[in-house]
């Protein structure tokens, strides 16, 4: 019988190892060793290293997708929607910094699920760009190049995982409002 | 006799290969093949793969260091200095996107020069933080957490290499002013 807690533990420890050494350099043997079990017993829970990568990355991509759906159907202004996007990234990055590192560094090692992952990512970026473009049309956002705005927002938000674990004293809501202030309000007086 | 042009060509092609496959996966044989020469003749110009990595990364780090020095000694306001920092990143990323990718992805593979590289990077970040902190003191910049401001600026600027090659039609000064507008002026009305 499959123990779901053990499977979750495998995924968690694999995420840590993938982050440290990169997906390509980690073997199922390394993973078993790290868990203090035999490599053969890993296969009671998981089929392959690739399956672990899929589980880590597709889960995160789906969390972003469903978070974005909730933001899109809300009645908020477009600037409020952008603030919710910042919160979504802070929340997911702080819940799973290892997974976010793997997402950033190793998504290209996805095999069968690569197309699906890229589709979700493209959809997410399209939705974000729509919020920015509508914000400009509705005069909430300055008339700027939406690609530059999106690039700037996403670069910062995608790098959060590098930064969050070092700043354990910062709470999520506080960090979100500081980021919103910097990213949306600008820094000069 | 060493031909400096050939050495530069080796560094350029190595940068492209390191970016594509990652430093660890590239062999001197791959590099020789890509250049259409024998592996043995590579060694007339270069001692090791590690030497190539050092040449790529230390050159960029020194360009950032000297660019920052020029910014620091100028008489400009702190906000103007931040704008010059944006221009410095756009300029270096557009001149050498492959090198910037290697910097981001493979700096940890530096061996002897790793400490020196980290020292230059730390110095750069300290100087940038000083500009932000002084800007706040002098009432040019809103009273914000300087770490969050620096993190947000550097995330976007360090990711530029991903973005610049796809946008060949954008000119440097135009991109710089758009980024300055977004990063410093903020996006909401």
PDB file of N, CA, C and O in Angstrom, chain A residues 79 82 104 139-145 147-149 151-163 167 170 175 178-179 181-189, chain B residues 79 82 104 139-145 147-149 151-163 167 170 175 178-179 181-189:
ATOM      1  N   UNK A  79      -4.952  47.502 -10.741  1.00  0.00           N
ATOM      2  CA  UNK A  79      -3.831  47.685  -9.814  1.00  0.00           C
ATOM      3  C   UNK A  79      -3.990  46.771  -8.603  1.00  0.00           C
ATOM      4  O   UNK A  79      -3.018  46.150  -8.146  1.00  0.00           O
ATOM      5  N   UNK A  82      -2.878  43.421  -9.606  1.00  0.00           N
ATOM      6  CA  UNK A  82      -1.410  43.288  -9.594  1.00  0.00           C
ATOM      7  C   UNK A  82      -0.905  43.060  -8.174  1.00  0.00           C
ATOM      8  O   UNK A  82       0.017  42.270  -7.948  1.00  0.00           O
ATOM      9  N   UNK A 104      12.743  27.344 -11.428  1.00  0.00           N
ATOM     10  CA  UNK A 104      13.566  28.312 -12.166  1.00  0.00           C
ATOM     11  C   UNK A 104      14.748  27.663 -12.885  1.00  0.00           C
ATOM     12  O   UNK A 104      15.084  28.035 -13.984  1.00  0.00           O
ATOM     13  N   UNK A 139      -6.610  53.756 -17.323  1.00  0.00           N
ATOM     14  CA  UNK A 139      -5.961  54.912 -16.726  1.00  0.00           C
ATOM     15  C   UNK A 139      -5.532  54.699 -15.265  1.00  0.00           C
ATOM     16  O   UNK A 139      -5.351  55.653 -14.528  1.00  0.00           O
ATOM     17  N   UNK A 140      -5.391  53.433 -14.872  1.00  0.00           N
ATOM     18  CA  UNK A 140      -4.899  53.148 -13.519  1.00  0.00           C
ATOM     19  C   UNK A 140      -3.377  53.073 -13.518  1.00  0.00           C
ATOM     20  O   UNK A 140      -2.727  53.302 -12.501  1.00  0.00           O
ATOM     21  N   UNK A 141      -2.839  52.658 -14.663  1.00  0.00           N
ATOM     22  CA  UNK A 141      -1.395  52.454 -14.798  1.00  0.00           C
ATOM     23  C   UNK A 141      -0.901  53.437 -15.854  1.00  0.00           C
ATOM     24  O   UNK A 141      -1.603  53.700 -16.833  1.00  0.00           O
ATOM     25  N   UNK A 142       0.325  53.966 -15.609  1.00  0.00           N
ATOM     26  CA  UNK A 142       0.897  54.911 -16.581  1.00  0.00           C
ATOM     27  C   UNK A 142       1.007  54.258 -17.956  1.00  0.00           C
ATOM     28  O   UNK A 142       1.159  53.041 -18.066  1.00  0.00           O
ATOM     29  N   UNK A 143       1.001  55.086 -18.976  1.00  0.00           N
ATOM     30  CA  UNK A 143       1.113  54.568 -20.336  1.00  0.00           C
ATOM     31  C   UNK A 143       2.550  54.136 -20.629  1.00  0.00           C
ATOM     32  O   UNK A 143       3.380  54.921 -21.057  1.00  0.00           O
ATOM     33  N   UNK A 144       2.811  52.855 -20.334  1.00  0.00           N
ATOM     34  CA  UNK A 144       4.168  52.325 -20.466  1.00  0.00           C
ATOM     35  C   UNK A 144       4.126  51.103 -21.362  1.00  0.00           C
ATOM     36  O   UNK A 144       3.070  50.539 -21.609  1.00  0.00           O
ATOM     37  N   UNK A 145       5.309  50.669 -21.779  1.00  0.00           N
ATOM     38  CA  UNK A 145       5.421  49.423 -22.539  1.00  0.00           C
ATOM     39  C   UNK A 145       5.032  48.248 -21.619  1.00  0.00           C
ATOM     40  O   UNK A 145       5.739  47.954 -20.646  1.00  0.00           O
ATOM     41  N   UNK A 147       5.264  45.106 -21.937  1.00  0.00           N
ATOM     42  CA  UNK A 147       6.287  44.054 -21.858  1.00  0.00           C
ATOM     43  C   UNK A 147       7.354  44.396 -20.819  1.00  0.00           C
ATOM     44  O   UNK A 147       7.822  43.522 -20.087  1.00  0.00           O
ATOM     45  N   UNK A 148       7.753  45.665 -20.783  1.00  0.00           N
ATOM     46  CA  UNK A 148       8.776  46.081 -19.819  1.00  0.00           C
ATOM     47  C   UNK A 148       8.221  45.977 -18.395  1.00  0.00           C
ATOM     48  O   UNK A 148       8.901  45.503 -17.485  1.00  0.00           O
ATOM     49  N   UNK A 149       6.962  46.395 -18.220  1.00  0.00           N
ATOM     50  CA  UNK A 149       6.334  46.296 -16.899  1.00  0.00           C
ATOM     51  C   UNK A 149       6.282  44.832 -16.463  1.00  0.00           C
ATOM     52  O   UNK A 149       6.669  44.479 -15.341  1.00  0.00           O
ATOM     53  N   UNK A 151       8.042  42.228 -17.560  1.00  0.00           N
ATOM     54  CA  UNK A 151       9.386  41.688 -17.357  1.00  0.00           C
ATOM     55  C   UNK A 151       9.939  42.099 -15.988  1.00  0.00           C
ATOM     56  O   UNK A 151      10.487  41.281 -15.251  1.00  0.00           O
ATOM     57  N   UNK A 152       9.731  43.364 -15.661  1.00  0.00           N
ATOM     58  CA  UNK A 152      10.269  43.869 -14.403  1.00  0.00           C
ATOM     59  C   UNK A 152       9.579  43.209 -13.204  1.00  0.00           C
ATOM     60  O   UNK A 152      10.231  42.746 -12.261  1.00  0.00           O
ATOM     61  N   UNK A 153       8.255  43.128 -13.254  1.00  0.00           N
ATOM     62  CA  UNK A 153       7.517  42.464 -12.166  1.00  0.00           C
ATOM     63  C   UNK A 153       7.937  41.006 -12.024  1.00  0.00           C
ATOM     64  O   UNK A 153       8.283  40.542 -10.937  1.00  0.00           O
ATOM     65  N   UNK A 154       7.897  40.279 -13.145  1.00  0.00           N
ATOM     66  CA  UNK A 154       8.157  38.837 -13.066  1.00  0.00           C
ATOM     67  C   UNK A 154       9.587  38.514 -12.664  1.00  0.00           C
ATOM     68  O   UNK A 154       9.824  37.534 -11.964  1.00  0.00           O
ATOM     69  N   UNK A 155      10.554  39.340 -13.098  1.00  0.00           N
ATOM     70  CA  UNK A 155      11.948  39.069 -12.701  1.00  0.00           C
ATOM     71  C   UNK A 155      12.067  39.101 -11.195  1.00  0.00           C
ATOM     72  O   UNK A 155      12.656  38.211 -10.582  1.00  0.00           O
ATOM     73  N   UNK A 156      11.519  40.137 -10.598  1.00  0.00           N
ATOM     74  CA  UNK A 156      11.608  40.261  -9.145  1.00  0.00           C
ATOM     75  C   UNK A 156      10.847  39.128  -8.469  1.00  0.00           C
ATOM     76  O   UNK A 156      11.355  38.482  -7.549  1.00  0.00           O
ATOM     77  N   UNK A 157       9.643  38.859  -8.947  1.00  0.00           N
ATOM     78  CA  UNK A 157       8.808  37.862  -8.275  1.00  0.00           C
ATOM     79  C   UNK A 157       9.381  36.455  -8.432  1.00  0.00           C
ATOM     80  O   UNK A 157       9.314  35.644  -7.515  1.00  0.00           O
ATOM     81  N   UNK A 158       9.984  36.168  -9.588  1.00  0.00           N
ATOM     82  CA  UNK A 158      10.546  34.830  -9.811  1.00  0.00           C
ATOM     83  C   UNK A 158      11.835  34.599  -9.029  1.00  0.00           C
ATOM     84  O   UNK A 158      12.264  33.468  -8.866  1.00  0.00           O
ATOM     85  N   UNK A 159      12.485  35.695  -8.609  1.00  0.00           N
ATOM     86  CA  UNK A 159      13.723  35.581  -7.828  1.00  0.00           C
ATOM     87  C   UNK A 159      13.456  35.528  -6.331  1.00  0.00           C
ATOM     88  O   UNK A 159      14.386  35.391  -5.542  1.00  0.00           O
ATOM     89  N   UNK A 160      12.193  35.672  -5.937  1.00  0.00           N
ATOM     90  CA  UNK A 160      11.888  35.754  -4.505  1.00  0.00           C
ATOM     91  C   UNK A 160      12.448  34.583  -3.706  1.00  0.00           C
ATOM     92  O   UNK A 160      12.889  34.753  -2.579  1.00  0.00           O
ATOM     93  N   UNK A 161      12.421  33.397  -4.296  1.00  0.00           N
ATOM     94  CA  UNK A 161      12.861  32.207  -3.553  1.00  0.00           C
ATOM     95  C   UNK A 161      14.321  32.310  -3.100  1.00  0.00           C
ATOM     96  O   UNK A 161      14.732  31.687  -2.125  1.00  0.00           O
ATOM     97  N   UNK A 162      15.117  33.062  -3.850  1.00  0.00           N
ATOM     98  CA  UNK A 162      16.534  33.236  -3.493  1.00  0.00           C
ATOM     99  C   UNK A 162      16.628  34.050  -2.209  1.00  0.00           C
ATOM    100  O   UNK A 162      17.528  33.881  -1.399  1.00  0.00           O
ATOM    101  N   UNK A 163      15.685  34.898  -2.044  1.00  0.00           N
ATOM    102  CA  UNK A 163      15.775  35.944  -1.051  1.00  0.00           C
ATOM    103  C   UNK A 163      15.015  35.597   0.212  1.00  0.00           C
ATOM    104  O   UNK A 163      15.477  35.860   1.317  1.00  0.00           O
ATOM    105  N   UNK A 167      15.646  35.756   4.787  1.00  0.00           N
ATOM    106  CA  UNK A 167      14.982  36.807   5.551  1.00  0.00           C
ATOM    107  C   UNK A 167      13.832  36.204   6.340  1.00  0.00           C
ATOM    108  O   UNK A 167      12.681  36.567   6.153  1.00  0.00           O
ATOM    109  N   UNK A 170      11.063  38.268   8.129  1.00  0.00           N
ATOM    110  CA  UNK A 170      10.042  39.058   7.434  1.00  0.00           C
ATOM    111  C   UNK A 170       8.751  38.260   7.323  1.00  0.00           C
ATOM    112  O   UNK A 170       8.766  37.110   6.904  1.00  0.00           O
ATOM    113  N   UNK A 175       6.175  41.714   3.832  1.00  0.00           N
ATOM    114  CA  UNK A 175       7.003  41.680   2.627  1.00  0.00           C
ATOM    115  C   UNK A 175       6.160  42.032   1.405  1.00  0.00           C
ATOM    116  O   UNK A 175       6.609  42.776   0.526  1.00  0.00           O
ATOM    117  N   UNK A 178       5.633  45.743   1.260  1.00  0.00           N
ATOM    118  CA  UNK A 178       6.869  46.441   0.869  1.00  0.00           C
ATOM    119  C   UNK A 178       7.147  46.280  -0.629  1.00  0.00           C
ATOM    120  O   UNK A 178       7.531  47.224  -1.310  1.00  0.00           O
ATOM    121  N   UNK A 179       6.933  45.057  -1.122  1.00  0.00           N
ATOM    122  CA  UNK A 179       7.169  44.810  -2.548  1.00  0.00           C
ATOM    123  C   UNK A 179       6.180  45.574  -3.416  1.00  0.00           C
ATOM    124  O   UNK A 179       6.542  46.125  -4.461  1.00  0.00           O
ATOM    125  N   UNK A 181       4.760  48.331  -2.678  1.00  0.00           N
ATOM    126  CA  UNK A 181       5.170  49.734  -2.643  1.00  0.00           C
ATOM    127  C   UNK A 181       6.286  49.989  -3.659  1.00  0.00           C
ATOM    128  O   UNK A 181       6.211  50.916  -4.453  1.00  0.00           O
ATOM    129  N   UNK A 182       7.305  49.113  -3.644  1.00  0.00           N
ATOM    130  CA  UNK A 182       8.451  49.298  -4.543  1.00  0.00           C
ATOM    131  C   UNK A 182       8.061  49.037  -5.995  1.00  0.00           C
ATOM    132  O   UNK A 182       8.359  49.844  -6.891  1.00  0.00           O
ATOM    133  N   UNK A 183       7.359  47.916  -6.232  1.00  0.00           N
ATOM    134  CA  UNK A 183       7.120  47.474  -7.615  1.00  0.00           C
ATOM    135  C   UNK A 183       6.033  48.297  -8.287  1.00  0.00           C
ATOM    136  O   UNK A 183       6.058  48.510  -9.485  1.00  0.00           O
ATOM    137  N   UNK A 184       5.038  48.701  -7.518  1.00  0.00           N
ATOM    138  CA  UNK A 184       3.898  49.384  -8.127  1.00  0.00           C
ATOM    139  C   UNK A 184       3.964  50.890  -7.873  1.00  0.00           C
ATOM    140  O   UNK A 184       3.745  51.684  -8.762  1.00  0.00           O
ATOM    141  N   UNK A 185       4.315  51.258  -6.641  1.00  0.00           N
ATOM    142  CA  UNK A 185       4.334  52.695  -6.303  1.00  0.00           C
ATOM    143  C   UNK A 185       5.577  53.424  -6.785  1.00  0.00           C
ATOM    144  O   UNK A 185       5.583  54.647  -6.880  1.00  0.00           O
ATOM    145  N   UNK A 186       6.634  52.677  -7.083  1.00  0.00           N
ATOM    146  CA  UNK A 186       7.879  53.346  -7.483  1.00  0.00           C
ATOM    147  C   UNK A 186       8.688  53.761  -6.270  1.00  0.00           C
ATOM    148  O   UNK A 186       8.169  53.758  -5.151  1.00  0.00           O
ATOM    149  N   UNK A 187       9.941  54.141  -6.483  1.00  0.00           N
ATOM    150  CA  UNK A 187      10.792  54.410  -5.339  1.00  0.00           C
ATOM    151  C   UNK A 187      11.133  55.888  -5.173  1.00  0.00           C
ATOM    152  O   UNK A 187      11.482  56.330  -4.098  1.00  0.00           O
ATOM    153  N   UNK A 188      10.975  56.681  -6.226  1.00  0.00           N
ATOM    154  CA  UNK A 188      11.374  58.088  -6.046  1.00  0.00           C
ATOM    155  C   UNK A 188      10.217  58.944  -5.548  1.00  0.00           C
ATOM    156  O   UNK A 188       9.061  58.617  -5.726  1.00  0.00           O
ATOM    157  N   UNK A 189      10.576  60.029  -4.890  1.00  0.00           N
ATOM    158  CA  UNK A 189       9.543  60.915  -4.349  1.00  0.00           C
ATOM    159  C   UNK A 189       9.044  61.882  -5.405  1.00  0.00           C
ATOM    160  O   UNK A 189       9.782  62.286  -6.285  1.00  0.00           O
TER     161      UNK A 189
ATOM    162  N   UNK B  79      19.140  59.514  -7.044  1.00  0.00           N
ATOM    163  CA  UNK B  79      18.217  58.962  -8.042  1.00  0.00           C
ATOM    164  C   UNK B  79      18.885  58.926  -9.414  1.00  0.00           C
ATOM    165  O   UNK B  79      18.760  57.938 -10.157  1.00  0.00           O
ATOM    166  N   UNK B  82      21.076  55.988  -9.502  1.00  0.00           N
ATOM    167  CA  UNK B  82      20.342  54.743  -9.752  1.00  0.00           C
ATOM    168  C   UNK B  82      20.035  54.596 -11.240  1.00  0.00           C
ATOM    169  O   UNK B  82      20.108  53.493 -11.796  1.00  0.00           O
ATOM    170  N   UNK B 104      25.277  34.403 -14.221  1.00  0.00           N
ATOM    171  CA  UNK B 104      24.125  34.055 -13.385  1.00  0.00           C
ATOM    172  C   UNK B 104      24.064  32.571 -13.037  1.00  0.00           C
ATOM    173  O   UNK B 104      23.704  32.201 -11.934  1.00  0.00           O
ATOM    174  N   UNK B 139      16.008  62.419   1.137  1.00  0.00           N
ATOM    175  CA  UNK B 139      14.617  62.677   0.770  1.00  0.00           C
ATOM    176  C   UNK B 139      14.338  62.613  -0.732  1.00  0.00           C
ATOM    177  O   UNK B 139      13.362  63.172  -1.205  1.00  0.00           O
ATOM    178  N   UNK B 140      15.224  61.920  -1.467  1.00  0.00           N
ATOM    179  CA  UNK B 140      14.979  61.731  -2.902  1.00  0.00           C
ATOM    180  C   UNK B 140      14.163  60.472  -3.128  1.00  0.00           C
ATOM    181  O   UNK B 140      13.458  60.345  -4.126  1.00  0.00           O
ATOM    182  N   UNK B 141      14.342  59.506  -2.223  1.00  0.00           N
ATOM    183  CA  UNK B 141      13.694  58.206  -2.341  1.00  0.00           C
ATOM    184  C   UNK B 141      12.764  58.048  -1.149  1.00  0.00           C
ATOM    185  O   UNK B 141      13.084  58.498  -0.048  1.00  0.00           O
ATOM    186  N   UNK B 142      11.598  57.424  -1.411  1.00  0.00           N
ATOM    187  CA  UNK B 142      10.641  57.205  -0.323  1.00  0.00           C
ATOM    188  C   UNK B 142      11.279  56.407   0.808  1.00  0.00           C
ATOM    189  O   UNK B 142      12.202  55.613   0.562  1.00  0.00           O
ATOM    190  N   UNK B 143      10.762  56.562   1.995  1.00  0.00           N
ATOM    191  CA  UNK B 143      11.302  55.849   3.142  1.00  0.00           C
ATOM    192  C   UNK B 143      10.867  54.382   3.101  1.00  0.00           C
ATOM    193  O   UNK B 143       9.813  54.010   3.589  1.00  0.00           O
ATOM    194  N   UNK B 144      11.697  53.558   2.453  1.00  0.00           N
ATOM    195  CA  UNK B 144      11.373  52.151   2.250  1.00  0.00           C
ATOM    196  C   UNK B 144      12.500  51.298   2.790  1.00  0.00           C
ATOM    197  O   UNK B 144      13.601  51.782   3.018  1.00  0.00           O
ATOM    198  N   UNK B 145      12.229  50.013   2.896  1.00  0.00           N
ATOM    199  CA  UNK B 145      13.273  49.055   3.262  1.00  0.00           C
ATOM    200  C   UNK B 145      14.312  48.993   2.126  1.00  0.00           C
ATOM    201  O   UNK B 145      13.999  48.531   1.028  1.00  0.00           O
ATOM    202  N   UNK B 147      16.752  47.060   1.565  1.00  0.00           N
ATOM    203  CA  UNK B 147      16.993  45.699   1.064  1.00  0.00           C
ATOM    204  C   UNK B 147      15.964  45.299   0.016  1.00  0.00           C
ATOM    205  O   UNK B 147      16.290  44.657  -0.979  1.00  0.00           O
ATOM    206  N   UNK B 148      14.699  45.668   0.272  1.00  0.00           N
ATOM    207  CA  UNK B 148      13.646  45.315  -0.685  1.00  0.00           C
ATOM    208  C   UNK B 148      13.844  46.088  -1.989  1.00  0.00           C
ATOM    209  O   UNK B 148      13.710  45.528  -3.081  1.00  0.00           O
ATOM    210  N   UNK B 149      14.214  47.350  -1.870  1.00  0.00           N
ATOM    211  CA  UNK B 149      14.471  48.156  -3.070  1.00  0.00           C
ATOM    212  C   UNK B 149      15.624  47.550  -3.870  1.00  0.00           C
ATOM    213  O   UNK B 149      15.528  47.354  -5.085  1.00  0.00           O
ATOM    214  N   UNK B 151      16.846  44.454  -3.753  1.00  0.00           N
ATOM    215  CA  UNK B 151      16.480  43.140  -4.286  1.00  0.00           C
ATOM    216  C   UNK B 151      15.650  43.280  -5.557  1.00  0.00           C
ATOM    217  O   UNK B 151      15.887  42.597  -6.562  1.00  0.00           O
ATOM    218  N   UNK B 152      14.695  44.206  -5.510  1.00  0.00           N
ATOM    219  CA  UNK B 152      13.809  44.369  -6.651  1.00  0.00           C
ATOM    220  C   UNK B 152      14.568  44.893  -7.872  1.00  0.00           C
ATOM    221  O   UNK B 152      14.436  44.372  -8.988  1.00  0.00           O
ATOM    222  N   UNK B 153      15.410  45.901  -7.660  1.00  0.00           N
ATOM    223  CA  UNK B 153      16.209  46.437  -8.772  1.00  0.00           C
ATOM    224  C   UNK B 153      17.130  45.367  -9.355  1.00  0.00           C
ATOM    225  O   UNK B 153      17.142  45.124 -10.557  1.00  0.00           O
ATOM    226  N   UNK B 154      17.872  44.706  -8.476  1.00  0.00           N
ATOM    227  CA  UNK B 154      18.887  43.760  -8.969  1.00  0.00           C
ATOM    228  C   UNK B 154      18.264  42.538  -9.637  1.00  0.00           C
ATOM    229  O   UNK B 154      18.817  42.007 -10.584  1.00  0.00           O
ATOM    230  N   UNK B 155      17.102  42.083  -9.145  1.00  0.00           N
ATOM    231  CA  UNK B 155      16.458  40.928  -9.785  1.00  0.00           C
ATOM    232  C   UNK B 155      16.156  41.246 -11.233  1.00  0.00           C
ATOM    233  O   UNK B 155      16.451  40.458 -12.136  1.00  0.00           O
ATOM    234  N   UNK B 156      15.552  42.407 -11.436  1.00  0.00           N
ATOM    235  CA  UNK B 156      15.203  42.783 -12.807  1.00  0.00           C
ATOM    236  C   UNK B 156      16.456  42.973 -13.648  1.00  0.00           C
ATOM    237  O   UNK B 156      16.550  42.473 -14.769  1.00  0.00           O
ATOM    238  N   UNK B 157      17.439  43.669 -13.098  1.00  0.00           N
ATOM    239  CA  UNK B 157      18.624  43.995 -13.885  1.00  0.00           C
ATOM    240  C   UNK B 157      19.459  42.746 -14.192  1.00  0.00           C
ATOM    241  O   UNK B 157      20.019  42.619 -15.276  1.00  0.00           O
ATOM    242  N   UNK B 158      19.490  41.804 -13.254  1.00  0.00           N
ATOM    243  CA  UNK B 158      20.281  40.589 -13.490  1.00  0.00           C
ATOM    244  C   UNK B 158      19.616  39.632 -14.469  1.00  0.00           C
ATOM    245  O   UNK B 158      20.254  38.725 -14.990  1.00  0.00           O
ATOM    246  N   UNK B 159      18.312  39.807 -14.660  1.00  0.00           N
ATOM    247  CA  UNK B 159      17.582  38.960 -15.612  1.00  0.00           C
ATOM    248  C   UNK B 159      17.565  39.544 -17.017  1.00  0.00           C
ATOM    249  O   UNK B 159      17.031  38.923 -17.933  1.00  0.00           O
ATOM    250  N   UNK B 160      18.133  40.730 -17.184  1.00  0.00           N
ATOM    251  CA  UNK B 160      18.029  41.406 -18.478  1.00  0.00           C
ATOM    252  C   UNK B 160      18.540  40.555 -19.632  1.00  0.00           C
ATOM    253  O   UNK B 160      17.986  40.583 -20.720  1.00  0.00           O
ATOM    254  N   UNK B 161      19.591  39.784 -19.391  1.00  0.00           N
ATOM    255  CA  UNK B 161      20.188  39.000 -20.471  1.00  0.00           C
ATOM    256  C   UNK B 161      19.203  38.005 -21.075  1.00  0.00           C
ATOM    257  O   UNK B 161      19.331  37.613 -22.224  1.00  0.00           O
ATOM    258  N   UNK B 162      18.237  37.571 -20.278  1.00  0.00           N
ATOM    259  CA  UNK B 162      17.235  36.620 -20.781  1.00  0.00           C
ATOM    260  C   UNK B 162      16.344  37.324 -21.806  1.00  0.00           C
ATOM    261  O   UNK B 162      15.858  36.726 -22.754  1.00  0.00           O
ATOM    262  N   UNK B 163      16.180  38.557 -21.599  1.00  0.00           N
ATOM    263  CA  UNK B 163      15.159  39.311 -22.284  1.00  0.00           C
ATOM    264  C   UNK B 163      15.707  40.089 -23.466  1.00  0.00           C
ATOM    265  O   UNK B 163      15.080  40.164 -24.516  1.00  0.00           O
ATOM    266  N   UNK B 167      14.626  40.885 -27.890  1.00  0.00           N
ATOM    267  CA  UNK B 167      14.054  42.187 -28.248  1.00  0.00           C
ATOM    268  C   UNK B 167      15.101  42.999 -28.982  1.00  0.00           C
ATOM    269  O   UNK B 167      15.490  44.074 -28.541  1.00  0.00           O
ATOM    270  N   UNK B 170      14.786  46.805 -29.782  1.00  0.00           N
ATOM    271  CA  UNK B 170      14.809  47.862 -28.769  1.00  0.00           C
ATOM    272  C   UNK B 170      16.208  48.460 -28.680  1.00  0.00           C
ATOM    273  O   UNK B 170      17.186  47.730 -28.569  1.00  0.00           O
ATOM    274  N   UNK B 175      15.373  51.385 -24.040  1.00  0.00           N
ATOM    275  CA  UNK B 175      15.090  50.375 -23.017  1.00  0.00           C
ATOM    276  C   UNK B 175      15.455  50.906 -21.631  1.00  0.00           C
ATOM    277  O   UNK B 175      14.717  50.708 -20.655  1.00  0.00           O
ATOM    278  N   UNK B 178      12.786  53.265 -20.422  1.00  0.00           N
ATOM    279  CA  UNK B 178      11.571  52.532 -20.043  1.00  0.00           C
ATOM    280  C   UNK B 178      11.752  51.826 -18.704  1.00  0.00           C
ATOM    281  O   UNK B 178      10.856  51.831 -17.853  1.00  0.00           O
ATOM    282  N   UNK B 179      12.927  51.223 -18.521  1.00  0.00           N
ATOM    283  CA  UNK B 179      13.184  50.522 -17.258  1.00  0.00           C
ATOM    284  C   UNK B 179      13.254  51.501 -16.092  1.00  0.00           C
ATOM    285  O   UNK B 179      12.744  51.230 -15.008  1.00  0.00           O
ATOM    286  N   UNK B 181      11.763  54.299 -15.879  1.00  0.00           N
ATOM    287  CA  UNK B 181      10.389  54.720 -15.604  1.00  0.00           C
ATOM    288  C   UNK B 181       9.688  53.689 -14.713  1.00  0.00           C
ATOM    289  O   UNK B 181       9.076  54.037 -13.702  1.00  0.00           O
ATOM    290  N   UNK B 182       9.790  52.407 -15.101  1.00  0.00           N
ATOM    291  CA  UNK B 182       9.110  51.344 -14.359  1.00  0.00           C
ATOM    292  C   UNK B 182       9.738  51.134 -12.983  1.00  0.00           C
ATOM    293  O   UNK B 182       9.046  51.079 -11.957  1.00  0.00           O
ATOM    294  N   UNK B 183      11.085  51.029 -12.950  1.00  0.00           N
ATOM    295  CA  UNK B 183      11.769  50.636 -11.714  1.00  0.00           C
ATOM    296  C   UNK B 183      11.833  51.768 -10.707  1.00  0.00           C
ATOM    297  O   UNK B 183      11.798  51.535  -9.507  1.00  0.00           O
ATOM    298  N   UNK B 184      11.968  52.977 -11.193  1.00  0.00           N
ATOM    299  CA  UNK B 184      12.154  54.102 -10.275  1.00  0.00           C
ATOM    300  C   UNK B 184      10.878  54.923 -10.131  1.00  0.00           C
ATOM    301  O   UNK B 184      10.483  55.282  -9.035  1.00  0.00           O
ATOM    302  N   UNK B 185      10.213  55.142 -11.240  1.00  0.00           N
ATOM    303  CA  UNK B 185       9.006  55.984 -11.181  1.00  0.00           C
ATOM    304  C   UNK B 185       7.760  55.253 -10.714  1.00  0.00           C
ATOM    305  O   UNK B 185       6.788  55.876 -10.302  1.00  0.00           O
ATOM    306  N   UNK B 186       7.779  53.927 -10.770  1.00  0.00           N
ATOM    307  CA  UNK B 186       6.589  53.172 -10.396  1.00  0.00           C
ATOM    308  C   UNK B 186       5.625  53.078 -11.551  1.00  0.00           C
ATOM    309  O   UNK B 186       5.768  53.791 -12.553  1.00  0.00           O
ATOM    310  N   UNK B 187       4.636  52.201 -11.430  1.00  0.00           N
ATOM    311  CA  UNK B 187       3.764  51.981 -12.576  1.00  0.00           C
ATOM    312  C   UNK B 187       2.363  52.545 -12.385  1.00  0.00           C
ATOM    313  O   UNK B 187       1.648  52.769 -13.334  1.00  0.00           O
ATOM    314  N   UNK B 188       1.949  52.786 -11.147  1.00  0.00           N
ATOM    315  CA  UNK B 188       0.564  53.271 -10.985  1.00  0.00           C
ATOM    316  C   UNK B 188       0.476  54.791 -11.077  1.00  0.00           C
ATOM    317  O   UNK B 188       1.442  55.506 -10.850  1.00  0.00           O
ATOM    318  N   UNK B 189      -0.699  55.229 -11.462  1.00  0.00           N
ATOM    319  CA  UNK B 189      -0.904  56.683 -11.629  1.00  0.00           C
ATOM    320  C   UNK B 189      -1.219  57.332 -10.295  1.00  0.00           C
ATOM    321  O   UNK B 189      -1.845  56.727  -9.442  1.00  0.00           O
TER     322      UNK B 189
END
